[in-house]
Coordinates of N, CA and C in Angstrom, one line a residue:
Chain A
X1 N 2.0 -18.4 -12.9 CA 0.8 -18.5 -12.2 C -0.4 -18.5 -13.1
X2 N -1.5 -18.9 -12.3 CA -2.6 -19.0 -13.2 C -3.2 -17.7 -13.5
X3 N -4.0 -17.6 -15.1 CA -4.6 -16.1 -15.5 C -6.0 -16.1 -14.9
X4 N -6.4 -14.8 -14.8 CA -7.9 -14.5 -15.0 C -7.6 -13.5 -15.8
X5 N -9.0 -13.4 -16.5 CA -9.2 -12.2 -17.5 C -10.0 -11.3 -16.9
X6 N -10.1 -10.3 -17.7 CA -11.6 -9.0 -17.4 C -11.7 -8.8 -19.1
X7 N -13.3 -8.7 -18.7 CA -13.6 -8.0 -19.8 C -15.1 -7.2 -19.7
X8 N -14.9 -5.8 -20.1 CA -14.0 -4.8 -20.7 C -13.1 -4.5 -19.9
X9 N -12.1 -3.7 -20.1 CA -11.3 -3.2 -19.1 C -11.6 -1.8 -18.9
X10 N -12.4 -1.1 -19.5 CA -12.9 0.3 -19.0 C -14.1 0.4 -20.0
X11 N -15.4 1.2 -19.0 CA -16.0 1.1 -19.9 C -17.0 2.9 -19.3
X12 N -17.5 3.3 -20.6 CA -18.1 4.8 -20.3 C -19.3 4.8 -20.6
X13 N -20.5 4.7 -19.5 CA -22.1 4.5 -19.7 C -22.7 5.8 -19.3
X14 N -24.0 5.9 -19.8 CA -24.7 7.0 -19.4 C -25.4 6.6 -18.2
X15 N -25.8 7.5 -17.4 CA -26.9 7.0 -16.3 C -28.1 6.4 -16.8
X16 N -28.4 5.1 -15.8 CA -29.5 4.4 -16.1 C -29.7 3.0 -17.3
X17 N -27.8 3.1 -17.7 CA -27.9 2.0 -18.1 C -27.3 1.0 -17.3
X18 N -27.1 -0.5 -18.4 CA -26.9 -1.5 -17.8 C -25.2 -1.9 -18.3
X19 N -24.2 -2.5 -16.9 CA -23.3 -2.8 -17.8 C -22.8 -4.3 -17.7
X20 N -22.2 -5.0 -18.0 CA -21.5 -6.2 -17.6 C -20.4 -6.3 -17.7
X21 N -19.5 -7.0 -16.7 CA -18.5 -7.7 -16.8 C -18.2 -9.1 -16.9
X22 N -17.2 -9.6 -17.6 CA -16.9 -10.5 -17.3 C -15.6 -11.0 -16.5
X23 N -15.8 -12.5 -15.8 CA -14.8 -12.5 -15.3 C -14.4 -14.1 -16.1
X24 N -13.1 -14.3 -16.2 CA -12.9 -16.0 -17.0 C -11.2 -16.2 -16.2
X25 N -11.4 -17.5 -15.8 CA -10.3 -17.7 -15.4 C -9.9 -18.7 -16.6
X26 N -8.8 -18.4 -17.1 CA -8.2 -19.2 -18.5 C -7.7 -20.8 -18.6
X27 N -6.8 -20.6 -17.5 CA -6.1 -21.7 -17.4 C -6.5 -23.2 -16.3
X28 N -7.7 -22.9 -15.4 CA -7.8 -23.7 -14.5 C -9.2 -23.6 -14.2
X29 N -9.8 -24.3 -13.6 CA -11.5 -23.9 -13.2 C -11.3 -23.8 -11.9
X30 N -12.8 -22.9 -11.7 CA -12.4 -21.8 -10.7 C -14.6 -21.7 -9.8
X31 N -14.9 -22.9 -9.2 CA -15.6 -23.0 -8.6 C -16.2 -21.9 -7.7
X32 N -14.7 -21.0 -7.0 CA -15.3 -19.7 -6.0 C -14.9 -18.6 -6.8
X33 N -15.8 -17.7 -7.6 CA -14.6 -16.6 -7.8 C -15.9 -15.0 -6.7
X34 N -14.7 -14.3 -6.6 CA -15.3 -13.1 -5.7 C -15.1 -11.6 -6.7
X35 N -16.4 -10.8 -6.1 CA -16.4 -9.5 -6.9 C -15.4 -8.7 -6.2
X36 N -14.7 -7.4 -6.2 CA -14.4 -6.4 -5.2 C -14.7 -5.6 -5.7
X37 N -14.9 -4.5 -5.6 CA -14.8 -3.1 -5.9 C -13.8 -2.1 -5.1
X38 N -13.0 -1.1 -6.5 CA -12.3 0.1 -5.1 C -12.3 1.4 -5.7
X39 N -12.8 2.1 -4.5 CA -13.1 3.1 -5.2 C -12.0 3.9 -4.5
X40 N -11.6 5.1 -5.0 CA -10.4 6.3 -5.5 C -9.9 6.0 -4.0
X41 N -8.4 5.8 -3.7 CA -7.6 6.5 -2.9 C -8.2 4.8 -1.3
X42 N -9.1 4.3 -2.1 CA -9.6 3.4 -1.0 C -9.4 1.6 -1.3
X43 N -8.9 0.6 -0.4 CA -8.6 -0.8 -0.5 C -9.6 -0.8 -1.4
X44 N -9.5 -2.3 -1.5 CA -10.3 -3.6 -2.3 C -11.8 -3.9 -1.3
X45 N -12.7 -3.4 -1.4 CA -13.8 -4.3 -0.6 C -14.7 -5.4 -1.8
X46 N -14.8 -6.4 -1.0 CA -15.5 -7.5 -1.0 C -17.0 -7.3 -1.4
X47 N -17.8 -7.4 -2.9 CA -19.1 -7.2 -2.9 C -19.7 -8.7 -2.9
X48 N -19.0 -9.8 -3.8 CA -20.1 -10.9 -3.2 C -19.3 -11.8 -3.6
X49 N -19.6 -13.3 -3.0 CA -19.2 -14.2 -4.0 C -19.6 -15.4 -4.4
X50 N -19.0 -16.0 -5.5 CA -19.7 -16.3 -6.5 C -19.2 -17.8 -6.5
X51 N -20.3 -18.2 -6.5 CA -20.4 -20.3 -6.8 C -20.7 -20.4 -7.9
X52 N -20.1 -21.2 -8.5 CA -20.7 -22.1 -9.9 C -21.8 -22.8 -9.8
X53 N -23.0 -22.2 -10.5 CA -24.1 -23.6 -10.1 C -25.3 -22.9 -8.7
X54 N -24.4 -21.9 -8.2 CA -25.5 -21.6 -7.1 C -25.8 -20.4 -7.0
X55 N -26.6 -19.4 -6.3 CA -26.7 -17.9 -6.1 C -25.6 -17.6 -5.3
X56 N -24.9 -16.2 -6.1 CA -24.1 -15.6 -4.8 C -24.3 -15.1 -3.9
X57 N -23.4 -14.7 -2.8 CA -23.8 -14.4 -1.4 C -22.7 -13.0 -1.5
X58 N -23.8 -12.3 -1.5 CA -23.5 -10.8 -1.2 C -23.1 -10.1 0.5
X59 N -21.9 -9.3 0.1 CA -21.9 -8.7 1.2 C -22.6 -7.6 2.0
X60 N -22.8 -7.3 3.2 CA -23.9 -6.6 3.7 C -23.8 -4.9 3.3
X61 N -24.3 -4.2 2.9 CA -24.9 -3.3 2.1 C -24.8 -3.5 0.4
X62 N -24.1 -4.5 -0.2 CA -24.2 -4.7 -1.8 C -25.8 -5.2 -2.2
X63 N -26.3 -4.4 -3.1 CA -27.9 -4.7 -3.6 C -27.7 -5.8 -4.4
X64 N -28.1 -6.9 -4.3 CA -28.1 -8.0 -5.0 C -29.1 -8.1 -6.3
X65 N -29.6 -7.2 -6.4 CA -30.6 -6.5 -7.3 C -30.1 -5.7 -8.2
X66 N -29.2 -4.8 -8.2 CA -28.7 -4.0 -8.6 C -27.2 -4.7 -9.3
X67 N -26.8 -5.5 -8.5 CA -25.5 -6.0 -8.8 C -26.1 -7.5 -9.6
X68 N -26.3 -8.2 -10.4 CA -26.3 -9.0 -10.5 C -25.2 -10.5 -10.9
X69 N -25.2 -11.3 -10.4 CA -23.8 -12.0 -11.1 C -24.5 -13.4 -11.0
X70 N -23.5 -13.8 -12.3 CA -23.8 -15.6 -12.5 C -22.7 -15.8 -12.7
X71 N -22.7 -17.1 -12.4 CA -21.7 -18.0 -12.5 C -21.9 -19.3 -13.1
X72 N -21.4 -19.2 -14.6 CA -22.8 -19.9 -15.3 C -21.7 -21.3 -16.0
X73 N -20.4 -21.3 -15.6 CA -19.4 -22.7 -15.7 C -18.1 -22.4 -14.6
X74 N -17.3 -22.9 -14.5 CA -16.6 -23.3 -13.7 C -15.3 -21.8 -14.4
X75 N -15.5 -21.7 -15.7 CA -14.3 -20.6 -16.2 C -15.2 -19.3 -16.2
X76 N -16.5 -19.0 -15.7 CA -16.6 -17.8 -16.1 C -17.7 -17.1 -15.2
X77 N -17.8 -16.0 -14.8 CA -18.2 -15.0 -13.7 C -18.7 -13.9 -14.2
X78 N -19.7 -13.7 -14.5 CA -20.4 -12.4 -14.8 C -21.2 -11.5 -14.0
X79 N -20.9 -10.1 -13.7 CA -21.5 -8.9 -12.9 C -22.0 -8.1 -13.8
X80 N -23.0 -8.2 -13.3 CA -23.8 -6.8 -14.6 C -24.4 -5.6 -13.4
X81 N -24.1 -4.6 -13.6 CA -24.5 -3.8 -12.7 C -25.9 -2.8 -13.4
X82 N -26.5 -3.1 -13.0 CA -28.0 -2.3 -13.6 C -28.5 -1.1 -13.0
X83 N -28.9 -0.6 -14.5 CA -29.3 1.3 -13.8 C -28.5 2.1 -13.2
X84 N -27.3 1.5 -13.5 CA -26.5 2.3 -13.3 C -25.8 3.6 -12.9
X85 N -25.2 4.0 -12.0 CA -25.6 6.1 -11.5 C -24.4 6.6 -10.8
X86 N -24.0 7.5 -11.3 CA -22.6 8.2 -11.3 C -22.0 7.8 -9.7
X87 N -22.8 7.3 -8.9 CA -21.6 6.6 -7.5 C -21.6 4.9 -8.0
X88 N -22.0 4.9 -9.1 CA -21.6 3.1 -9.2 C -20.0 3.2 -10.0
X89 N -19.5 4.4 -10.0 CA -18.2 4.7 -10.6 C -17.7 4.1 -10.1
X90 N -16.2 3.0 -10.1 CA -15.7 2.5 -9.6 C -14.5 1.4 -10.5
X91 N -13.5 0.9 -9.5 CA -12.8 -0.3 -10.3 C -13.1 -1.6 -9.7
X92 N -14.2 -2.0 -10.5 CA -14.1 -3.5 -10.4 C -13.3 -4.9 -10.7
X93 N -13.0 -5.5 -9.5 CA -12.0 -6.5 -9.7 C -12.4 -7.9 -9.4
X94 N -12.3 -9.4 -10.4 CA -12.7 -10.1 -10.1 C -11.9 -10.6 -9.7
X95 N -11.7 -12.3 -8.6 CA -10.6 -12.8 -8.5 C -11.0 -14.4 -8.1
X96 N -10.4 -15.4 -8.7 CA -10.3 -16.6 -9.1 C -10.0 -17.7 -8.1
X97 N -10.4 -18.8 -7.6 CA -9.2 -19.4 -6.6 C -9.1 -20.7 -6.6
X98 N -8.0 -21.5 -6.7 CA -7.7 -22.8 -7.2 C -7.6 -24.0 -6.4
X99 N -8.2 -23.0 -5.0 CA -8.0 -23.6 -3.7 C -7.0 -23.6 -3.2
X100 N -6.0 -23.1 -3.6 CA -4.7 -22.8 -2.8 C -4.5 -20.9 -2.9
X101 N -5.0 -20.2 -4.2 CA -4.4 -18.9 -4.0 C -5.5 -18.4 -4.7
X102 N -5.7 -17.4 -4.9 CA -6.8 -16.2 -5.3 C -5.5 -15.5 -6.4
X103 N -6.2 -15.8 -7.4 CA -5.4 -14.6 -8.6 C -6.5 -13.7 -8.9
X104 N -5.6 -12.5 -9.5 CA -6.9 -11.7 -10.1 C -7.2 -10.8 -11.5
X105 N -8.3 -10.6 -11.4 CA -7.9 -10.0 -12.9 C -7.7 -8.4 -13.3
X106 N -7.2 -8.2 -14.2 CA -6.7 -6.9 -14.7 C -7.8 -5.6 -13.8
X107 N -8.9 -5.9 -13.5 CA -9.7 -5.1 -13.1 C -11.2 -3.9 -14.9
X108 N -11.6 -3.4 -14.2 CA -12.4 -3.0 -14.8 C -13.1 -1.5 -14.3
X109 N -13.1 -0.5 -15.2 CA -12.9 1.0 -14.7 C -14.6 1.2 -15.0
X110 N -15.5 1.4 -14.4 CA -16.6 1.9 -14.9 C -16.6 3.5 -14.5
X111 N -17.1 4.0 -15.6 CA -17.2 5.4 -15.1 C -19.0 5.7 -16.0
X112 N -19.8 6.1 -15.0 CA -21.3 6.3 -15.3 C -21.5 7.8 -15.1
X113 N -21.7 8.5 -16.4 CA -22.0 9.5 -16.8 C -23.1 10.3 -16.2
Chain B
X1 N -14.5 -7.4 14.8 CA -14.6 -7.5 13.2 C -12.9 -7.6 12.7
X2 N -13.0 -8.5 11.6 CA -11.7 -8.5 11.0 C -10.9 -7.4 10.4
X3 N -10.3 -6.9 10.7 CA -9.5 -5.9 9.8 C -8.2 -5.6 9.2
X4 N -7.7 -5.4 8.7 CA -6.4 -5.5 8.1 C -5.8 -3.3 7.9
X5 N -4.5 -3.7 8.6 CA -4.3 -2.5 8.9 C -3.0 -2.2 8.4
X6 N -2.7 -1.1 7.3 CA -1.5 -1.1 7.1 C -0.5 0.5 7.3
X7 N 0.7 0.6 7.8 CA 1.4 1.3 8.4 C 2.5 1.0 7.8
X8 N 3.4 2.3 7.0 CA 2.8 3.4 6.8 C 1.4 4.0 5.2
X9 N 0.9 4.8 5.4 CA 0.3 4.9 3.9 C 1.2 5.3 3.2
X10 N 2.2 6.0 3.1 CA 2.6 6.1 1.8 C 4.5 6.8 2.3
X11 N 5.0 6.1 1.8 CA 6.2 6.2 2.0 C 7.2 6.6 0.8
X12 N 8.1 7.8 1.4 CA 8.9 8.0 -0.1 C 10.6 7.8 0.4
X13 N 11.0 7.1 -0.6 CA 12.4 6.9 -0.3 C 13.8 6.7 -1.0
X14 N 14.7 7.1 -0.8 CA 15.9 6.8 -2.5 C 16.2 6.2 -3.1
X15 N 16.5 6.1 -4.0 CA 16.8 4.4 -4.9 C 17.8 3.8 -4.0
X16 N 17.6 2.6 -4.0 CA 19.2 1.9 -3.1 C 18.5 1.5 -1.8
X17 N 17.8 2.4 -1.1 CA 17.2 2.1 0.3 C 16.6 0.5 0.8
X18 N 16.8 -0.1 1.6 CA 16.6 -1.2 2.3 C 14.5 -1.0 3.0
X19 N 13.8 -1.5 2.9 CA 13.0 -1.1 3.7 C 11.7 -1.9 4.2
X20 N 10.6 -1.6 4.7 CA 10.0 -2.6 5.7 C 8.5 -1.9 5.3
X21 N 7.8 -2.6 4.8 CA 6.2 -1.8 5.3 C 5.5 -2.9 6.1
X22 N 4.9 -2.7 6.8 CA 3.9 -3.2 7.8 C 2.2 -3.3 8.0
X23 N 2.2 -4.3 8.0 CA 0.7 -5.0 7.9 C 0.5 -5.6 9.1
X24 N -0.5 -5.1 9.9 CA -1.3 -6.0 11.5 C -2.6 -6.1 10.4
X25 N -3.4 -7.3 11.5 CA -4.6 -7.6 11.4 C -4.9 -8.3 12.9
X26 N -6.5 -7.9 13.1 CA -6.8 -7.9 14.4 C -7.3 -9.5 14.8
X27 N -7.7 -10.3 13.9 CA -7.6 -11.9 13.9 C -7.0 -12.7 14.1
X28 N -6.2 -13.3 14.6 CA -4.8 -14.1 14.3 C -5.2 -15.7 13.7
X29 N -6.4 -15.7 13.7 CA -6.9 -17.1 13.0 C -7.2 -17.1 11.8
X30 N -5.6 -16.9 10.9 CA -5.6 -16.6 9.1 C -5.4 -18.1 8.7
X31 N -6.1 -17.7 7.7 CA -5.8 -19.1 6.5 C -4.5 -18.8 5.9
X32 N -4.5 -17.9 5.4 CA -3.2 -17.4 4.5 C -2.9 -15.9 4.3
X33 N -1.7 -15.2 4.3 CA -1.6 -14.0 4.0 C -0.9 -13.6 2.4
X34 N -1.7 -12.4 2.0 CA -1.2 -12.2 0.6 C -0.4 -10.7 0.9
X35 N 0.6 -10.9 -0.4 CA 1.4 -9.2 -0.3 C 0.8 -9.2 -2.1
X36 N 0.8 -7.6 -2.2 CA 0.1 -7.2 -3.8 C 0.8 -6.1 -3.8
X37 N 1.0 -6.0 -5.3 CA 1.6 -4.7 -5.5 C 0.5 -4.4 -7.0
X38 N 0.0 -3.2 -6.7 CA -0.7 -2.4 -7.9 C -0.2 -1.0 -7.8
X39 N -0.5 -1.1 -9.1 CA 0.1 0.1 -10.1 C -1.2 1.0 -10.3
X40 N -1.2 2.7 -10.9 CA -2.0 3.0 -10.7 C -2.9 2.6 -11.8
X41 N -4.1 2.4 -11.5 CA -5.0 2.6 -12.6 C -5.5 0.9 -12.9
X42 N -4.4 0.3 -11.8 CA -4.2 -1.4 -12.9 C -5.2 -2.1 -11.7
X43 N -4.9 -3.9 -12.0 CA -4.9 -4.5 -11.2 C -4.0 -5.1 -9.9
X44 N -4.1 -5.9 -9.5 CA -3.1 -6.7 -8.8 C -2.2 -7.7 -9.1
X45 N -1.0 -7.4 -8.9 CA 0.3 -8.1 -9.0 C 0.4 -9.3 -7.7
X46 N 0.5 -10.0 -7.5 CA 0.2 -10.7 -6.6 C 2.2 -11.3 -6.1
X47 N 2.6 -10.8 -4.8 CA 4.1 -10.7 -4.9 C 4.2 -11.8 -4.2
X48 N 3.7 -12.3 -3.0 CA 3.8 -13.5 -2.0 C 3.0 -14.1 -1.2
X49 N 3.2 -15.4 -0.9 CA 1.7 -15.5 -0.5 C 2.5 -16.3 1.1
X50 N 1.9 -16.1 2.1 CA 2.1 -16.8 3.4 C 1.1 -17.8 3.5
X51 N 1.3 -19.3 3.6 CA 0.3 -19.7 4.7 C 0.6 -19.6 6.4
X52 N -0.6 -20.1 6.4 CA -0.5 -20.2 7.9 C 0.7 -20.7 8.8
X53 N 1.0 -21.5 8.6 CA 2.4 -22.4 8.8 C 3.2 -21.8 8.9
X54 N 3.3 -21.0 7.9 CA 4.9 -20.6 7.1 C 5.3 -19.3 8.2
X55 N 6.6 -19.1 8.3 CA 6.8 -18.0 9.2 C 7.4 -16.9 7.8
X56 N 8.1 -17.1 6.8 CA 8.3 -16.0 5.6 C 8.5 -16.7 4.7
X57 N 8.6 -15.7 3.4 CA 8.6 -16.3 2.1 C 9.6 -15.2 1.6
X58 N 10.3 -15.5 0.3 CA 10.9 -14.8 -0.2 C 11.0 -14.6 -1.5
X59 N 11.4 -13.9 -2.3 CA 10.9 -14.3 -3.9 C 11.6 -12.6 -4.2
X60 N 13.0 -13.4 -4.9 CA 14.2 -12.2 -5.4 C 14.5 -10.9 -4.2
X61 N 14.2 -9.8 -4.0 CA 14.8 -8.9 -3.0 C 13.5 -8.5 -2.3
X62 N 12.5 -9.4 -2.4 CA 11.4 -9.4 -1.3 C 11.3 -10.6 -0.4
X63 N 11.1 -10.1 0.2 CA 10.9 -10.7 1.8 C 9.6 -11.0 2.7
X64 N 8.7 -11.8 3.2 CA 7.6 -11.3 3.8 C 7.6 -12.2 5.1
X65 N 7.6 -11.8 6.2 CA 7.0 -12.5 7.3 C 6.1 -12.7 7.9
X66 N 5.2 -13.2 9.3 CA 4.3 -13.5 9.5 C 4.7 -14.0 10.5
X67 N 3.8 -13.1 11.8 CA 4.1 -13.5 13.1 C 2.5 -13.6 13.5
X68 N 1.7 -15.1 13.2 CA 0.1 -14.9 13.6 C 0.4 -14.5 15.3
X69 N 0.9 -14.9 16.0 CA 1.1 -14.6 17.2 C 0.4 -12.5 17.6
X70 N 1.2 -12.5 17.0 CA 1.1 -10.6 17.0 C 0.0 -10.0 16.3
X71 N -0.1 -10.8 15.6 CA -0.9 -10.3 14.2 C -0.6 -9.5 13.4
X72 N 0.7 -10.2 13.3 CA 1.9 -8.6 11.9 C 2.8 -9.7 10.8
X73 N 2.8 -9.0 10.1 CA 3.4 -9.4 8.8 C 4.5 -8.3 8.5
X74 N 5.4 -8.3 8.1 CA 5.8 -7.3 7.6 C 6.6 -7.9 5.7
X75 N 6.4 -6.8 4.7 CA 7.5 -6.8 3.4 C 8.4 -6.0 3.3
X76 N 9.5 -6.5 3.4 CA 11.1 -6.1 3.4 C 11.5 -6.0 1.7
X77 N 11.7 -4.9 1.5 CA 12.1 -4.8 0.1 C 13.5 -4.7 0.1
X78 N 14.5 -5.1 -0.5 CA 16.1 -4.5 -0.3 C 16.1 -4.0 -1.8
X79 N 17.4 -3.5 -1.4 CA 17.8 -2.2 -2.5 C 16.7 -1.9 -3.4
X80 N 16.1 -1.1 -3.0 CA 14.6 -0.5 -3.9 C 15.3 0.1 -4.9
X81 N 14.5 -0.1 -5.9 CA 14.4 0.6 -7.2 C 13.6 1.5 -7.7
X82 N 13.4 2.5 -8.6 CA 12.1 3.5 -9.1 C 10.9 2.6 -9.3
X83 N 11.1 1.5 -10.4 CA 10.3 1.1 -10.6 C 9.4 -0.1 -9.5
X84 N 10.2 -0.4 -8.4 CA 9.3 -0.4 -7.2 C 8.3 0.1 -6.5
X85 N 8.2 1.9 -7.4 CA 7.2 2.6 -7.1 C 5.7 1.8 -7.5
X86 N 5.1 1.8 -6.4 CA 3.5 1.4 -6.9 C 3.1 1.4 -5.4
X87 N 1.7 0.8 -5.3 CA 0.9 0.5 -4.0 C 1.2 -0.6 -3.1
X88 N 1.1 -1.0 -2.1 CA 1.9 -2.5 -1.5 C 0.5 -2.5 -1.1
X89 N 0.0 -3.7 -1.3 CA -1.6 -4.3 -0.6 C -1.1 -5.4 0.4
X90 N -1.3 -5.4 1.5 CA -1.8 -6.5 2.4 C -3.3 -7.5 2.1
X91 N -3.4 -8.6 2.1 CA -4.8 -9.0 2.2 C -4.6 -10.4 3.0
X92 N -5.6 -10.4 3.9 CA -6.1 -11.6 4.8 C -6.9 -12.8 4.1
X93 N -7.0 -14.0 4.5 CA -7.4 -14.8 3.8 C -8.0 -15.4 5.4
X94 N -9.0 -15.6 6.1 CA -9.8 -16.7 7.2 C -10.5 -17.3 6.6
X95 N -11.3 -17.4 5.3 CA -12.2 -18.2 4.9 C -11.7 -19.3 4.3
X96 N -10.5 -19.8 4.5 CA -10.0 -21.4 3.7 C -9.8 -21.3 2.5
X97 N -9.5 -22.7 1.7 CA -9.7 -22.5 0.2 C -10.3 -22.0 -0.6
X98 N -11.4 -21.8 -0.1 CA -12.7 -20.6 -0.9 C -12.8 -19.8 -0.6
X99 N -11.9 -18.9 0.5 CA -12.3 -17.7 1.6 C -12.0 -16.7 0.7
X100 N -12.6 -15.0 0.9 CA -12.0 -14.6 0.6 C -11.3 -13.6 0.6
X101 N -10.5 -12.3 0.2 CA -9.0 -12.1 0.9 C -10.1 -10.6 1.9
X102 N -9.7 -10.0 2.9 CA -10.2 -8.5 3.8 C -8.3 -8.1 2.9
X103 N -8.4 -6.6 2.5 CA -7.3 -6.2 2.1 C -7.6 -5.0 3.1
X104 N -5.6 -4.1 3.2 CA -5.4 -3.5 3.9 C -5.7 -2.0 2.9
X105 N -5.6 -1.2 3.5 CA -5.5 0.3 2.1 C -4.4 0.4 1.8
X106 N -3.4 -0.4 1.9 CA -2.3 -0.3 1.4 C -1.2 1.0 1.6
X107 N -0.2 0.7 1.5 CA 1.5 2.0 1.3 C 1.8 2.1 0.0
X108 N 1.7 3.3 -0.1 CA 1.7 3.9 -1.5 C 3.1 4.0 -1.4
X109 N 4.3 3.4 -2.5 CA 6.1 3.5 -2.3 C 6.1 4.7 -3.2
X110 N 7.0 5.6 -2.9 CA 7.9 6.1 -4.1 C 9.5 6.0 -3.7
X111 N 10.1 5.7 -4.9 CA 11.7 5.6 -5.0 C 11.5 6.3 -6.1
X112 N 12.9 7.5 -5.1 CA 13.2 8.6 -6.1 C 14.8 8.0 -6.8
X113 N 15.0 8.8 -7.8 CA 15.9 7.8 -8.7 C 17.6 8.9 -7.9

């Protein structure tokens, strides 16, 4: 099947900073990719998602301000979450779609100090 | 509202056992249904994918069906093994080729050896 990546795969920030992830789908371009986040013991929820070429559309309580993402080619998806504060702790997961299936990537462990 | 609902959360059972976890969702107008299996700490393993159409899919001693009628799916695992232990995810797909997935909180398996 087809890859997506994450990058970092964990990462350890102090309060009030900024972090990013990336998202790259390797093998295929990937026009829609979506954020999720899950936090301990709880599903996958849906934070926004992401067009190539256009603003994303955030789901209703995600700060669009706070979360920032581009989608700045067809292989790559970036979330930077800013100012960061110990409930933005969480596992972030990107995921890719080829129009027939959503793969996803390894995920991403923030923990904000 | 769409939801995806999974029964049981967490199931423990002996190596060798035949078994069934269960996934409803309250929509029956899916695009496609996914089964996932994650591990702790990880991402998603992505095990089968339903379309709409399809009444089950199969892939080695997994099994999944889909009854949009009811609004249930169920994954049939035969002769479980330990390392079957991990999370089972349900996720919904209504948004089409670019939609993206509502997940269930998933059944936590253990197979004891």
């Amino acid at each position: 099947g087809a890859v997506v990546s994450q990058h970092p795969s964990r990462v350890i920030c102090k309060s009030g900073t900024s972090v990013k992830i990336e998202c790259r789908s390797l093998d295929f371009q990937a026009t829609t990719m979506f954020w999720y986040r899950q936090f301990p013991k709880q599903s996958l929820m849906l934070m926004a998602t992401s067009n190539e070429g256009s603003k994303a559309t955030y789901e209703q309580g995600v700060e669009k301000d706070k979360f920032l993402i581009n989608h700045a080619s067809l292989t790559l998806s970036t979330l930077t979450v800013t100012s960061a504060h110990p409930e933005d702790s969480s596992f972030y997961i990107c995921s890719a779609t080829n129009s027939v299936e959503q793969f996803f990537g390894p995920g991403t462990r923030l923990t904000v100090l | 509202k769409q939801e995806v609902t999974q029964i049981p959360a967490a199931l423990s059972v002996p190596e060798g056992e035949n078994l069934v976890l269960n996934c409803s969702f309250t929509d029956s107008a899916i695009y496609n249904l996914q089964w996932f299996r994650q591990d702790p700490g990880k991402g998603l393993t992505s095990l089968l994918l339903i379309q709409s159409s399809q009444r089950e899919q199969t892939s080695g001693r997994l099994n999944a069906s889909l009854d949009k009628s009811s609004g249930r799916s169920t994954l049939y695992i035969a002769a479980s093994q330990p390392g079957d232990s991990a999370t089972y995810l349900c996720a919904v797909n209504y948004g089409g080729s670019q939609g993206n997935l509502i997940f269930g909180k998933g059944t936590k398996l253990s197979v004891k050896p």
